[in-house]
Amino acid sequence: MLLKGRGGGSPCNSHRLTATMSSAARPDPAETPEEQRFLSTEEAAALERELLEDYRFGRQQLVELCGHASAVAVTKVFPLPTLSRKQRTVLVVCGPEQNGAVGLVCARHLRVFEYEPTIFYPTRSLDLLHRDLTTQCEKMDIPFLSYLPTEVSAWWQMGGQCPKTALLPCLPSQVQLINDAYGLVVDAVLGPGVQPGEIGGPCTRTLATLKLLSIPLVSLDIPSGWDAETGGGDSEDGLRPDVLVSLAAPKRCAGRFSGRHHFVAGRFVPDDVRRKFALRLPGYTGTDCVAAL
């Protein structure tokens, strides 16, 4: 869902979403392919094409649905009545591809839900959808940061290291400022099929900073920098989100997610599409737009 090119772009193993590739007609059980737990990149792209081309969903419509559901997932894990004033502050980090657009919508809905979002959007897209969503956030008085402390990246790249057992005392003061200022961070930097090097320096430096934060991290669709198929690449020493919100259906890399909460935001997927892709989506409670895996 929301793959590159469309934008400008759990411990609960027993409850994982499963998917198999099959035709719309019911196949012979003996010929049914081995059950798959997560969507491949190819399957996710085909599902999105189905929504856009056959069901005539608009790109902005899908972004809005995913962004709203992502904000709802945040409220499930961090309900407002349980939070202190400081914990209500949310830093939403957005990239220039479609995942970043979802992040902008997520920030807007968090504001509606009475959280206090701030957006960091280091590489702005010229895409009209991104510009419109940015305007909406600005009109709602959501602050945009001009920069994140970048000294941490230089410190890290120049070989600054410390023992893992003593990580927190060794954190640069710039990173601790972020830990102190916000209750959690939403990672909407990179989506499936987008690597840090393709976006450029600002996003690469931002990910280096996010890796060192101690406050909760919520990743949208996939943790930024992970390979959507294998979970390789940055998954080895990269972002370790506490919460993952899979859009439409989990991607294969979600099999390596070990955080506390995994949600799927796919209630908008029509039943016929679910059957076509043999999606075994979890049940949704009441009018919820997200379900826990």
Tab-separated table of C-alpha atoms in Angstrom:
chain	number	residue	atom	x	y	z
A	1	MET	CA	0.000	0.000	0.000
A	2	LEU	CA	1.191	3.504	-0.790
A	3	LEU	CA	4.288	2.382	-2.628
A	4	LYS	CA	6.962	4.503	-4.227
A	5	GLY	CA	5.749	6.072	-7.436
A	6	ARG	CA	2.266	6.772	-6.127
A	7	GLY	CA	3.451	9.821	-4.214
A	8	GLY	CA	5.708	12.360	-5.360
A	9	GLY	CA	5.923	8.214	-1.686
A	10	SER	CA	4.779	-8.214	16.325
A	11	PRO	CA	5.266	-10.178	19.447
A	12	CYS	CA	1.646	-11.183	18.846
A	13	ASN	CA	2.658	-13.804	16.326
A	14	SER	CA	-0.459	-15.877	16.848
A	15	HIS	CA	-2.597	-13.005	15.658
A	16	ARG	CA	-0.650	-11.941	12.576
A	17	LEU	CA	-2.507	-11.119	9.454
A	18	THR	CA	-2.151	-13.848	6.832
A	19	ALA	CA	-2.483	-13.705	3.082
A	20	THR	CA	-2.293	-16.144	0.215
A	21	MET	CA	-2.277	-15.509	-3.500
A	22	SER	CA	-5.284	-17.068	-5.175
A	23	SER	CA	-7.711	-16.373	-7.964
A	24	ALA	CA	-11.073	-14.801	-7.283
A	25	ALA	CA	-12.647	-18.218	-7.832
A	26	ARG	CA	-12.236	-20.752	-5.035
A	27	PRO	CA	-9.232	-22.962	-5.959
A	28	ASP	CA	-8.895	-26.668	-5.433
A	29	PRO	CA	-7.438	-27.118	-1.894
A	30	ALA	CA	-4.723	-29.385	-3.252
A	31	GLU	CA	-3.565	-26.580	-5.556
A	32	THR	CA	-3.697	-23.774	-2.999
A	33	PRO	CA	-0.260	-22.116	-2.595
A	34	GLU	CA	1.438	-22.195	0.771
A	35	GLU	CA	-0.103	-19.629	3.064
A	36	GLN	CA	1.756	-16.320	3.313
A	37	ARG	CA	1.682	-14.183	6.422
A	38	PHE	CA	2.323	-10.800	4.796
A	39	LEU	CA	1.976	-9.079	1.421
A	40	SER	CA	4.965	-8.936	-0.870
A	41	THR	CA	5.822	-5.633	-2.516
A	42	GLU	CA	4.329	-6.914	-5.760
A	43	GLU	CA	1.096	-7.962	-4.062
A	44	ALA	CA	0.792	-4.652	-2.232
A	45	ALA	CA	1.266	-2.746	-5.490
A	46	ALA	CA	-1.384	-4.883	-7.211
A	47	LEU	CA	-3.827	-4.281	-4.365
A	48	GLU	CA	-3.284	-0.543	-4.599
A	49	ARG	CA	-3.790	-0.579	-8.368
A	50	GLU	CA	-7.057	-2.435	-7.795
A	51	LEU	CA	-8.257	0.316	-5.471
A	52	LEU	CA	-7.114	3.166	-7.713
A	53	GLU	CA	-8.061	1.813	-11.116
A	54	ASP	CA	-10.968	-0.588	-10.612
A	55	TYR	CA	-12.640	0.910	-7.550
A	56	ARG	CA	-11.753	4.495	-8.528
A	57	PHE	CA	-10.386	5.504	-5.159
A	58	GLY	CA	-8.490	8.764	-5.444
A	59	ARG	CA	-4.914	9.088	-4.229
A	60	GLN	CA	-5.909	11.850	-1.814
A	61	GLN	CA	-8.762	9.677	-0.546
A	62	LEU	CA	-6.417	6.774	0.264
A	63	VAL	CA	-3.939	9.104	1.942
A	64	GLU	CA	-6.733	10.598	4.043
A	65	LEU	CA	-8.054	7.184	5.080
A	66	CYS	CA	-4.580	5.947	6.021
A	67	GLY	CA	-3.611	9.140	7.843
A	68	HIS	CA	-6.807	9.215	9.885
A	69	ALA	CA	-6.423	5.529	10.793
A	70	SER	CA	-2.791	6.117	11.793
A	71	ALA	CA	-3.871	8.867	14.179
A	72	VAL	CA	-6.556	6.582	15.631
A	73	ALA	CA	-3.902	3.904	16.224
A	74	VAL	CA	-1.881	6.447	18.213
A	75	THR	CA	-4.914	7.163	20.382
A	76	LYS	CA	-5.354	3.423	21.058
A	77	VAL	CA	-1.852	3.064	22.493
A	78	PHE	CA	-1.542	6.528	24.043
A	79	PRO	CA	-5.090	7.522	25.114
A	80	LEU	CA	-5.295	11.216	25.852
A	81	PRO	CA	-6.836	10.979	29.370
A	82	THR	CA	-3.833	8.939	30.570
A	83	LEU	CA	-1.213	11.388	29.316
A	84	SER	CA	0.454	14.306	31.035
A	85	ARG	CA	0.618	17.614	29.206
A	86	LYS	CA	4.153	16.861	28.029
A	87	GLN	CA	3.205	13.372	26.845
A	88	ARG	CA	0.546	14.841	24.552
A	89	THR	CA	3.211	16.456	22.391
A	90	VAL	CA	3.889	14.452	19.246
A	91	LEU	CA	6.705	14.998	16.766
A	92	VAL	CA	5.574	13.852	13.303
A	93	VAL	CA	8.513	13.413	10.922
A	94	CYS	CA	7.501	13.407	7.255
A	95	GLY	CA	9.350	12.571	4.068
A	96	PRO	CA	8.667	13.770	0.503
A	97	GLU	CA	7.031	10.556	-0.754
A	98	GLN	CA	3.487	9.365	-0.133
A	99	ASN	CA	4.226	8.075	3.371
A	100	GLY	CA	5.031	11.682	4.245
A	101	ALA	CA	1.616	12.751	2.980
A	102	VAL	CA	0.043	10.152	5.270
A	103	GLY	CA	2.092	11.659	8.112
A	104	LEU	CA	0.740	15.145	7.387
A	105	VAL	CA	-2.833	13.833	7.538
A	106	CYS	CA	-2.007	11.924	10.730
A	107	ALA	CA	-0.714	15.147	12.330
A	108	ARG	CA	-3.883	17.026	11.357
A	109	HIS	CA	-6.138	14.394	12.897
A	110	LEU	CA	-4.009	14.226	16.048
A	111	ARG	CA	-4.639	17.953	16.385
A	112	VAL	CA	-8.390	17.365	15.993
A	113	PHE	CA	-8.114	14.676	18.702
A	114	GLU	CA	-6.552	17.350	20.980
A	115	TYR	CA	-2.980	16.104	20.922
A	116	GLU	CA	-0.228	18.647	20.329
A	117	PRO	CA	1.585	17.677	17.112
A	118	THR	CA	4.624	19.364	15.664
A	119	ILE	CA	5.809	18.502	12.155
A	120	PHE	CA	9.352	18.137	10.893
A	121	TYR	CA	9.342	17.993	7.097
A	122	PRO	CA	12.962	18.440	5.984
A	123	THR	CA	12.602	17.720	2.250
A	124	ARG	CA	9.343	19.172	1.035
A	125	SER	CA	7.666	17.728	-2.024
A	126	LEU	CA	6.430	19.977	-4.832
A	127	ASP	CA	3.562	17.540	-5.404
A	128	LEU	CA	0.213	19.367	-5.216
A	129	LEU	CA	-1.222	16.896	-2.690
A	130	HIS	CA	1.702	17.466	-0.308
A	131	ARG	CA	1.343	21.220	-0.715
A	132	ASP	CA	-2.392	21.108	0.023
A	133	LEU	CA	-1.898	18.935	3.099
A	134	THR	CA	0.872	21.247	4.326
A	135	THR	CA	-1.445	24.242	3.940
A	136	GLN	CA	-4.164	22.471	5.937
A	137	CYS	CA	-1.737	21.818	8.791
A	138	GLU	CA	-0.468	25.404	8.725
A	139	LYS	CA	-4.038	26.764	8.755
A	140	MET	CA	-4.712	24.625	11.851
A	141	ASP	CA	-1.719	26.244	13.581
A	142	ILE	CA	0.329	23.046	13.703
A	143	PRO	CA	3.932	24.215	14.072
A	144	PHE	CA	6.610	23.132	11.594
A	145	LEU	CA	10.207	22.810	12.779
A	146	SER	CA	12.827	24.427	10.584
A	147	TYR	CA	15.415	21.854	11.604
A	148	LEU	CA	16.185	18.982	13.924
A	149	PRO	CA	19.470	19.029	15.798
A	150	THR	CA	21.847	17.617	13.180
A	151	GLU	CA	25.025	17.666	15.208
A	152	VAL	CA	24.155	14.174	16.410
A	153	SER	CA	24.567	12.825	12.876
A	154	ALA	CA	28.002	14.304	12.495
A	155	TRP	CA	28.973	13.011	15.928
A	156	TRP	CA	27.756	9.507	14.988
A	157	GLN	CA	29.385	9.451	11.558
A	158	MET	CA	32.715	10.628	12.958
A	159	GLY	CA	32.906	7.531	15.128
A	160	GLY	CA	31.348	8.716	18.371
A	161	GLN	CA	30.173	5.599	20.159
A	162	CYS	CA	29.495	4.452	23.654
A	163	PRO	CA	28.777	1.111	25.320
A	164	LYS	CA	25.201	-0.062	24.852
A	165	THR	CA	24.844	-0.447	28.598
A	166	ALA	CA	25.649	3.232	28.997
A	167	LEU	CA	23.736	4.589	25.986
A	168	LEU	CA	21.493	7.073	27.730
A	169	PRO	CA	24.231	8.893	29.651
A	170	CYS	CA	26.194	9.132	26.418
A	171	LEU	CA	23.389	10.633	24.345
A	172	PRO	CA	24.285	14.009	22.867
A	173	SER	CA	22.435	16.890	24.461
A	174	GLN	CA	20.654	17.641	21.162
A	175	VAL	CA	18.946	14.250	21.196
A	176	GLN	CA	18.016	14.613	24.847
A	177	LEU	CA	16.330	17.898	23.985
A	178	ILE	CA	13.966	15.994	21.686
A	179	ASN	CA	13.384	13.322	24.339
A	180	ASP	CA	12.505	16.062	26.819
A	181	ALA	CA	10.284	18.082	24.484
A	182	TYR	CA	8.029	15.356	23.061
A	183	GLY	CA	6.034	12.406	24.346
A	184	LEU	CA	6.405	10.320	21.196
A	185	VAL	CA	7.501	10.434	17.556
A	186	VAL	CA	5.622	9.361	14.418
A	187	ASP	CA	7.915	8.045	11.675
A	188	ALA	CA	6.434	8.881	8.259
A	189	VAL	CA	9.776	9.414	6.533
A	190	LEU	CA	10.110	6.537	4.070
A	191	GLY	CA	7.600	4.042	2.722
A	192	PRO	CA	8.008	0.704	0.933
A	193	GLY	CA	10.470	0.793	-1.932
A	194	VAL	CA	12.179	4.022	-0.827
A	195	GLN	CA	15.734	3.940	0.488
A	196	PRO	CA	17.380	6.756	2.488
A	197	GLY	CA	19.983	7.392	-0.209
A	198	GLU	CA	17.289	8.088	-2.792
A	199	ILE	CA	15.823	10.934	-0.743
A	200	GLY	CA	19.019	12.716	0.190
A	201	GLY	CA	20.977	14.025	3.130
A	202	PRO	CA	18.242	15.609	5.282
A	203	CYS	CA	16.244	12.383	5.577
A	204	THR	CA	19.377	10.311	6.160
A	205	ARG	CA	20.450	12.625	8.974
A	206	THR	CA	16.925	12.592	10.415
A	207	LEU	CA	16.884	8.784	10.580
A	208	ALA	CA	20.264	8.837	12.331
A	209	THR	CA	18.707	11.065	14.982
A	210	LEU	CA	15.542	8.986	15.352
A	211	LYS	CA	17.623	5.851	16.003
A	212	LEU	CA	18.978	7.400	19.198
A	213	LEU	CA	15.735	8.641	20.741
A	214	SER	CA	14.409	6.985	23.896
A	215	ILE	CA	10.778	8.144	23.621
A	216	PRO	CA	8.181	5.876	21.927
A	217	LEU	CA	8.312	5.630	18.139
A	218	VAL	CA	5.333	4.895	15.877
A	219	SER	CA	6.165	3.847	12.291
A	220	LEU	CA	3.630	4.095	9.475
A	221	ASP	CA	3.432	1.115	7.076
A	222	ILE	CA	7.071	0.058	7.503
A	223	PRO	CA	9.884	1.355	9.717
A	224	SER	CA	11.800	3.854	7.595
A	225	GLY	CA	14.903	2.366	6.024
A	226	TRP	CA	13.743	-1.261	6.241
A	227	ASP	CA	13.575	-3.402	3.127
A	228	ALA	CA	9.852	-4.008	2.573
A	229	GLU	CA	10.448	-7.630	1.535
A	230	THR	CA	13.129	-8.924	3.866
A	231	GLY	CA	13.294	-6.398	6.661
A	232	GLY	CA	16.997	-6.204	5.832
A	233	GLY	CA	19.082	-3.102	5.442
A	234	ASP	CA	18.474	-0.705	8.295
A	235	SER	CA	16.395	-3.232	10.224
A	236	GLU	CA	19.611	-4.722	11.634
A	237	ASP	CA	20.757	-1.574	13.425
A	238	GLY	CA	18.069	0.903	12.431
A	239	LEU	CA	14.757	2.094	13.770
A	240	ARG	CA	13.087	-0.058	16.420
A	241	PRO	CA	9.531	1.271	16.650
A	242	ASP	CA	7.295	0.516	19.605
A	243	VAL	CA	4.221	0.673	17.369
A	244	LEU	CA	3.730	-0.305	13.723
A	245	VAL	CA	0.664	0.746	11.739
A	246	SER	CA	0.419	-1.364	8.581
A	247	LEU	CA	-1.556	0.363	5.836
A	248	ALA	CA	-4.123	-1.854	4.071
A	249	ALA	CA	-2.185	-5.015	5.034
A	250	PRO	CA	1.212	-5.786	6.629
A	251	LYS	CA	4.212	-6.021	4.338
A	252	ARG	CA	6.605	-8.970	4.581
A	253	CYS	CA	9.156	-7.042	6.611
A	254	ALA	CA	6.562	-6.788	9.408
A	255	GLY	CA	7.508	-10.367	10.262
A	256	ARG	CA	10.627	-8.902	11.888
A	257	PHE	CA	8.727	-6.309	13.914
A	258	SER	CA	9.224	-6.950	17.635
A	259	GLY	CA	7.587	-3.884	19.135
A	260	ARG	CA	4.690	-3.750	21.574
A	261	HIS	CA	1.760	-2.978	19.283
A	262	HIS	CA	0.969	-3.803	15.660
A	263	PHE	CA	-2.159	-2.449	13.999
A	264	VAL	CA	-3.582	-2.857	10.520
A	265	ALA	CA	-5.428	0.082	8.981
A	266	GLY	CA	-7.356	-1.691	6.245
A	267	ARG	CA	-11.039	-1.467	6.980
A	268	PHE	CA	-11.520	0.544	3.792
A	269	VAL	CA	-10.396	-2.407	1.632
A	270	PRO	CA	-13.548	-3.752	-0.073
A	271	ASP	CA	-14.601	-7.330	0.667
A	272	ASP	CA	-14.136	-8.396	-2.959
A	273	VAL	CA	-10.526	-7.167	-2.887
A	274	ARG	CA	-9.910	-8.980	0.386
A	275	ARG	CA	-11.182	-12.187	-1.162
A	276	LYS	CA	-9.209	-11.713	-4.367
A	277	PHE	CA	-5.958	-11.364	-2.442
A	278	ALA	CA	-7.064	-13.946	0.167
A	279	LEU	CA	-6.513	-11.399	2.912
A	280	ARG	CA	-7.363	-12.723	6.330
A	281	LEU	CA	-7.849	-9.379	8.011
A	282	PRO	CA	-8.643	-9.224	11.720
A	283	GLY	CA	-12.092	-8.318	12.927
A	284	TYR	CA	-12.789	-4.645	13.516
A	285	THR	CA	-14.675	-3.629	16.646
A	286	GLY	CA	-17.689	-1.350	16.286
A	287	THR	CA	-16.757	1.532	14.017
A	288	ASP	CA	-12.980	1.220	14.543
A	289	CYS	CA	-10.849	1.806	11.452
A	290	VAL	CA	-7.846	-0.079	12.890
A	291	ALA	CA	-7.458	-3.547	14.385
A	292	ALA	CA	-4.714	-4.955	16.590
A	293	LEU	CA	-2.730	-7.897	15.288
